[in-house]
N, C-alpha and C. Protein backbone atom coordinates (compact mmCIF):
# COMPACT_ATOMS: atom_id res chain seq x y z
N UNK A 1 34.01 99.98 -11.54
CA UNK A 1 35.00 99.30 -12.39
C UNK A 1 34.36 98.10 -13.09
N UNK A 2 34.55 98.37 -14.34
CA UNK A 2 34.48 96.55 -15.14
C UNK A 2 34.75 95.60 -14.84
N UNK A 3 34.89 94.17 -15.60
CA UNK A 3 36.09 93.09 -15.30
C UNK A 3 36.98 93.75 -16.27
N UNK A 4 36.70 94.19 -16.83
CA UNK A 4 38.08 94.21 -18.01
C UNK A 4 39.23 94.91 -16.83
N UNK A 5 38.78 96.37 -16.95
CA UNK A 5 39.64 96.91 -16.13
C UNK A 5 40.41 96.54 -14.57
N UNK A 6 39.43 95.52 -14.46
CA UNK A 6 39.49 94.82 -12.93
C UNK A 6 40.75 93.72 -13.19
N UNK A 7 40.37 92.96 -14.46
CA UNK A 7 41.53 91.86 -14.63
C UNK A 7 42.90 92.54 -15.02
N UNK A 8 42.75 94.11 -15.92
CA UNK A 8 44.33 94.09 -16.31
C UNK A 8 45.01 94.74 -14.55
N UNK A 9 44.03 95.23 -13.94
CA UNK A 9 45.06 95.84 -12.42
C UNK A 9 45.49 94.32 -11.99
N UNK A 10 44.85 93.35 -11.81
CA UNK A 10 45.09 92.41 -10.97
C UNK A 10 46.04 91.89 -11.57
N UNK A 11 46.09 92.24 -13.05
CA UNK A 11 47.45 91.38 -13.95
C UNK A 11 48.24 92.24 -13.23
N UNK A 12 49.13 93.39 -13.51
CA UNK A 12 49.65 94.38 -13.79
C UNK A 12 50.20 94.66 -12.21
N UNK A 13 48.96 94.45 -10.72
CA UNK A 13 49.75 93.97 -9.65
C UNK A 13 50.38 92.27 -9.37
N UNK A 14 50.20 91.65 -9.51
CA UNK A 14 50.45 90.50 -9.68
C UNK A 14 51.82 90.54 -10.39
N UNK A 15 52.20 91.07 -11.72
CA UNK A 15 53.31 91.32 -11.99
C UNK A 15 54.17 92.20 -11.48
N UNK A 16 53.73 93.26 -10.72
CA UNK A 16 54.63 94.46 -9.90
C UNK A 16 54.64 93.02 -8.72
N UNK A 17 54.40 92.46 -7.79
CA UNK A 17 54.35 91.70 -6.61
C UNK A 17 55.07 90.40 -6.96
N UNK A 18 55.21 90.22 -7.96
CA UNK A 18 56.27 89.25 -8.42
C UNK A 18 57.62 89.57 -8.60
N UNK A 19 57.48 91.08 -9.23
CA UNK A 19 58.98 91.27 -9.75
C UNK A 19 59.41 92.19 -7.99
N UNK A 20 58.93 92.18 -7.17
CA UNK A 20 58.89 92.34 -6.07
C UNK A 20 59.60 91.73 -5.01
N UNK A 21 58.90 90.59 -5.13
CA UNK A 21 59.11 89.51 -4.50
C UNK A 21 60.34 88.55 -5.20
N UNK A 22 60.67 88.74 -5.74
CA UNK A 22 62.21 88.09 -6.95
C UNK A 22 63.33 89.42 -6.20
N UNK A 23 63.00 90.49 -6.51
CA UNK A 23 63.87 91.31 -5.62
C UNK A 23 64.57 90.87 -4.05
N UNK A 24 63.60 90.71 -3.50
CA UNK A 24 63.67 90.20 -1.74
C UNK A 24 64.32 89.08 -1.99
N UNK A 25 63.72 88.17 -2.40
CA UNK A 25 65.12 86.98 -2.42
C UNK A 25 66.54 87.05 -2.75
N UNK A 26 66.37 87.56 -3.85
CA UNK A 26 67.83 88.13 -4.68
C UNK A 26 68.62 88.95 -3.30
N UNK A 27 67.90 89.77 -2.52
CA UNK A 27 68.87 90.59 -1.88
C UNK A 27 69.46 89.86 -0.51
N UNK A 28 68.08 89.51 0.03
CA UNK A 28 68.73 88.74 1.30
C UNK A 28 68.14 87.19 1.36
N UNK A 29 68.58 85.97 1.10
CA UNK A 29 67.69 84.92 0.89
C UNK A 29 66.85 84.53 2.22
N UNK A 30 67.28 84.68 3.79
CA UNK A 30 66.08 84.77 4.80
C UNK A 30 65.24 85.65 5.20
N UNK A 31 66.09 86.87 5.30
CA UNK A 31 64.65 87.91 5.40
C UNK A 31 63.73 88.62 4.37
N UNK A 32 64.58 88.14 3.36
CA UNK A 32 63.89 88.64 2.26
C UNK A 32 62.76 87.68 1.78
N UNK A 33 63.01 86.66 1.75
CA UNK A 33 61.68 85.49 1.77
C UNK A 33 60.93 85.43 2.93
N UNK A 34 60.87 85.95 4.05
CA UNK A 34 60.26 85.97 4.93
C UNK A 34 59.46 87.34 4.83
N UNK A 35 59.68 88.55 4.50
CA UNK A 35 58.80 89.51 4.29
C UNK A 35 58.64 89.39 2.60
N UNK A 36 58.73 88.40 1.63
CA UNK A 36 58.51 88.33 0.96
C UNK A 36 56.87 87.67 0.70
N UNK A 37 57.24 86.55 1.80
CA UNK A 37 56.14 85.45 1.87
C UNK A 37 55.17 86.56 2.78
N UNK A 38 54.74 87.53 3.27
CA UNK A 38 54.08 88.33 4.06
C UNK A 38 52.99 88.73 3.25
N UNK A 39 54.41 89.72 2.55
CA UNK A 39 53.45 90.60 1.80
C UNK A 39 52.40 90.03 0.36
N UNK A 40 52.91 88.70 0.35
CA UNK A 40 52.32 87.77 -0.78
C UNK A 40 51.08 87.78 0.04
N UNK A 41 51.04 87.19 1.10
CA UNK A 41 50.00 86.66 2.03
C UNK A 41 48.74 87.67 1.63
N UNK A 42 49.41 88.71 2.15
CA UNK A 42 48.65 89.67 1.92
C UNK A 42 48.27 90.43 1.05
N UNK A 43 48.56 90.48 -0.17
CA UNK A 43 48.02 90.80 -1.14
C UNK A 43 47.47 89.38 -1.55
N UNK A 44 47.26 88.23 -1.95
CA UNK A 44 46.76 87.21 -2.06
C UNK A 44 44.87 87.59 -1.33
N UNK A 45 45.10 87.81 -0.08
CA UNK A 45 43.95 88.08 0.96
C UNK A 45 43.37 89.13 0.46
N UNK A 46 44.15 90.37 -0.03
CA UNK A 46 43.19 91.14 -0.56
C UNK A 46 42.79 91.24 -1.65
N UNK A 47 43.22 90.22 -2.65
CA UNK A 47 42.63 89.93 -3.99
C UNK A 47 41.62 89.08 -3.82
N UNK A 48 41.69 88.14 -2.96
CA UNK A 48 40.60 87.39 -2.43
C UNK A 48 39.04 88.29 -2.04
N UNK A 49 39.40 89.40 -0.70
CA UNK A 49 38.51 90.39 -0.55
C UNK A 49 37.81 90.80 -1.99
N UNK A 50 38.66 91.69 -2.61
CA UNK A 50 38.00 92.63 -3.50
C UNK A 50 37.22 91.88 -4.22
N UNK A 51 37.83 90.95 -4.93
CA UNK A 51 36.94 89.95 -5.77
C UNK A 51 35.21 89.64 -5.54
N UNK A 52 35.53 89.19 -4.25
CA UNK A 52 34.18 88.82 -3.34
C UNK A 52 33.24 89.82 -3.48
N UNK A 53 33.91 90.84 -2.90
CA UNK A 53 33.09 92.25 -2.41
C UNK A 53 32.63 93.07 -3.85
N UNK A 54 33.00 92.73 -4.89
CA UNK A 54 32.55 93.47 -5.92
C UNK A 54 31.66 92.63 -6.37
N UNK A 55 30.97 91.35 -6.42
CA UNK A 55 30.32 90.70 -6.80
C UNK A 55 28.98 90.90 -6.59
C-alpha cells in the first residue's frame, strides 16, 4: 500500500468510527459511551500499530 491509499482508509475509517460512535451515545448515553470509548481505544491502538509497522 501507498500513503495515498493508506491516508484515504484511515480517513474513511475514522469517519465510519465516528459516525459509529455518535450512534452509541445517541442510543444509550452509559453503555453506549462506555463501549463507545472501547472500541475508540482500540482502533486508536491499531492505527497507532499499523502506522509504525509499515514504516
Amino acid at each position: 500500500m501507498n500513503k495515498k491509499n493508506n491516508k484515504e482508509a484511515v480517513i474513511l475509517s475514522l469517519i465510519s468510527a465516528g459516525i459509529f460512535y455518535l450512534k452509541l451515545i445517541y442510543l444509550d448515553n452509559s453503555i453506549g459511551a462506555y463501549i463507545g470509548d472501547s472500541i475508540y481505544m482500540i482502533f486508536m491502538l491499531f492505527l497507532c500499530w499499523s502506522s509504525t509497522s509499515k514504516d
